Short mmCIF file of C-alpha atoms in Angstrom, two decimals:
data_model
loop_
_atom_site.label_atom_id
_atom_site.label_comp_id
_atom_site.label_asym_id
_atom_site.label_seq_id
_atom_site.Cartn_x
_atom_site.Cartn_y
_atom_site.Cartn_z
CA MET A 1 11.89 -19.77 19.62
CA VAL A 2 10.60 -16.23 20.14
CA THR A 3 10.50 -15.61 16.39
CA LEU A 4 8.46 -18.77 15.81
CA ALA A 5 6.06 -17.81 18.61
CA TYR A 6 5.68 -14.29 17.20
CA ILE A 7 4.91 -15.58 13.72
CA ALA A 8 2.40 -18.09 15.12
CA PHE A 9 0.63 -15.44 17.19
CA VAL A 10 0.46 -13.02 14.24
CA VAL A 11 -0.92 -15.73 11.94
CA ALA A 12 -3.51 -16.73 14.57
CA ILE A 13 -4.65 -13.12 14.93
CA ALA A 14 -4.79 -12.79 11.13
CA ILE A 15 -7.03 -15.86 10.91
CA LEU A 16 -9.31 -14.37 13.56
CA GLY A 17 -9.31 -11.16 11.54
CA GLY A 18 -10.52 -13.08 8.49
CA LEU A 19 -13.37 -14.53 10.53
CA VAL A 20 -14.26 -11.05 11.79
CA GLY A 21 -14.28 -9.93 8.15
CA ILE A 22 -16.88 -12.58 7.33
CA VAL A 23 -19.05 -11.40 10.22
CA ALA A 24 -18.63 -7.74 9.21
CA HIS A 25 -19.63 -8.51 5.61
CA TYR A 26 -22.71 -10.40 6.82
CA TRP A 27 -23.59 -7.57 9.20
CA ARG A 28 -23.28 -4.88 6.54
CA ALA A 29 -25.35 -6.89 4.07
CA HIS A 30 -28.13 -7.91 6.46
CA ALA A 31 -28.27 -5.44 9.34
CA THR A 32 -28.10 -2.13 7.47
CA MET A 33 -31.43 -0.40 7.94
CA TYR A 34 -31.28 1.99 5.01
CA ALA A 35 -30.08 1.50 1.47
CA GLU A 36 -26.56 2.76 0.79
CA ASP A 37 -26.87 3.30 -2.95
CA LEU A 38 -29.90 5.49 -3.43
CA GLY A 39 -29.54 5.66 -7.20
CA LEU A 40 -29.06 9.43 -7.09
CA GLY A 41 -25.95 9.36 -9.21
CA GLU A 42 -22.28 9.36 -8.42
CA PRO A 43 -21.86 12.94 -7.13
CA LEU A 44 -24.55 12.53 -4.47
CA ASN A 45 -23.37 9.03 -3.52
CA THR A 46 -19.90 10.49 -2.99
CA LEU A 47 -21.31 13.20 -0.74
CA THR A 48 -23.41 10.83 1.35
CA ARG A 49 -20.72 8.17 1.97
CA ASP A 50 -17.07 8.58 2.87
CA ASP A 51 -15.77 5.50 1.12
CA TYR A 52 -17.98 5.34 -1.96
CA GLN A 53 -15.27 6.19 -4.50
CA TRP A 54 -12.82 3.70 -2.97
CA GLU A 55 -15.35 0.86 -2.79
CA LYS A 56 -16.95 1.53 -6.17
CA HIS A 57 -13.92 2.18 -8.36
CA VAL A 58 -10.92 0.61 -6.63
CA ILE A 59 -12.46 -2.42 -4.90
CA GLY A 60 -15.31 -2.85 -7.36
CA ALA A 61 -17.84 -3.46 -4.60
CA GLU A 62 -21.36 -4.38 -5.56
CA TRP A 63 -24.77 -3.36 -4.29
CA ASP A 64 -28.03 -5.15 -5.01
CA ASP A 65 -30.93 -3.65 -6.96
CA ALA A 66 -32.44 -2.16 -3.80
CA GLY A 67 -29.20 -0.31 -2.98
CA PHE A 68 -28.00 -2.53 -0.14
CA TRP A 69 -24.55 -4.12 0.15
CA ALA A 70 -24.73 -7.28 -2.00
CA ALA A 71 -24.77 -10.26 0.34
CA ASP A 72 -24.05 -12.75 -2.46
CA SER A 73 -21.04 -10.88 -3.83
CA VAL A 74 -17.80 -12.83 -3.50
CA ARG A 75 -15.86 -9.64 -4.23
CA ASN A 76 -17.47 -7.87 -1.25
CA LEU A 77 -16.75 -10.84 1.00
CA LEU A 78 -13.12 -11.03 -0.12
CA TYR A 79 -12.74 -7.28 0.43
CA TYR A 80 -13.75 -7.66 4.07
CA MET A 81 -11.76 -10.86 4.61
CA ALA A 82 -8.62 -9.40 3.01
CA THR A 83 -8.91 -6.35 5.23
CA GLY A 84 -9.35 -8.54 8.31
CA VAL A 85 -6.32 -10.67 7.44
CA GLY A 86 -4.12 -7.92 6.03
CA ILE A 87 -4.26 -5.47 8.92
CA PRO A 88 -2.85 -7.90 11.55
CA LEU A 89 -0.17 -9.04 9.11
CA LEU A 90 0.80 -5.43 8.36
CA ILE A 91 0.91 -4.52 12.05
CA GLY A 92 2.89 -7.69 12.76
CA ALA A 93 5.43 -6.73 10.11
CA MET A 94 5.70 -3.19 11.46
CA LEU A 95 6.29 -4.46 15.01
CA TRP A 96 8.84 -7.10 13.96
CA ASP A 97 11.64 -5.39 15.89
CA GLN A 98 9.62 -5.51 19.12
CA ARG A 99 8.79 -9.23 18.84
CA ASN A 100 10.73 -10.19 22.00
CA GLU A 101 8.81 -7.71 24.14
CA LEU A 102 5.45 -8.53 22.54
CA VAL A 103 5.83 -12.29 22.91
CA GLY A 104 6.94 -11.82 26.51
CA ALA A 105 3.95 -9.60 27.29
CA LEU A 106 1.52 -11.94 25.52
CA CYS A 107 2.89 -15.02 27.28
CA THR A 108 2.75 -13.24 30.64
CA GLY A 109 -0.85 -12.21 30.00
CA LEU A 110 -1.82 -15.73 28.99
CA ALA A 111 -0.11 -17.20 32.07
CA GLN A 112 -1.98 -14.77 34.33
CA GLN A 113 -5.23 -16.04 32.82
CA GLY A 114 -4.20 -19.63 33.51
CA LEU A 115 -3.51 -20.40 29.84
CA ASN A 116 -0.11 -21.85 29.03
CA SER A 117 0.71 -21.77 25.35
CA PRO A 118 3.23 -24.35 24.09
CA LEU A 119 4.77 -21.50 22.07
CA CYS A 120 5.73 -19.52 25.14
CA PRO A 121 9.32 -19.99 26.34
#
């Protein structure tokens, strides 16, 4: 029962991470005040941004003509969603051996808040 509860909690957190990824993509595309890609060439873009090489050449991220994060790019959206889903799944896999303690702590915390999950033993 604890294993099923752990898997369900990790999947729920991963789904929330995907939703946070959507919000983060929207925020980067619409709330950035200054253009990221200034058109100065690759050496200067690399110096001005930490993750330019990773996003440009590995992810294949796209920027619009004005230099802002492309809001209509499916690749950019999937990059953020995959990060939001993948990190909780990776952490859940790394903490697999501690699932009994984690489920117990999570169920205790939920019970203290007056929330009783049907997954909790």
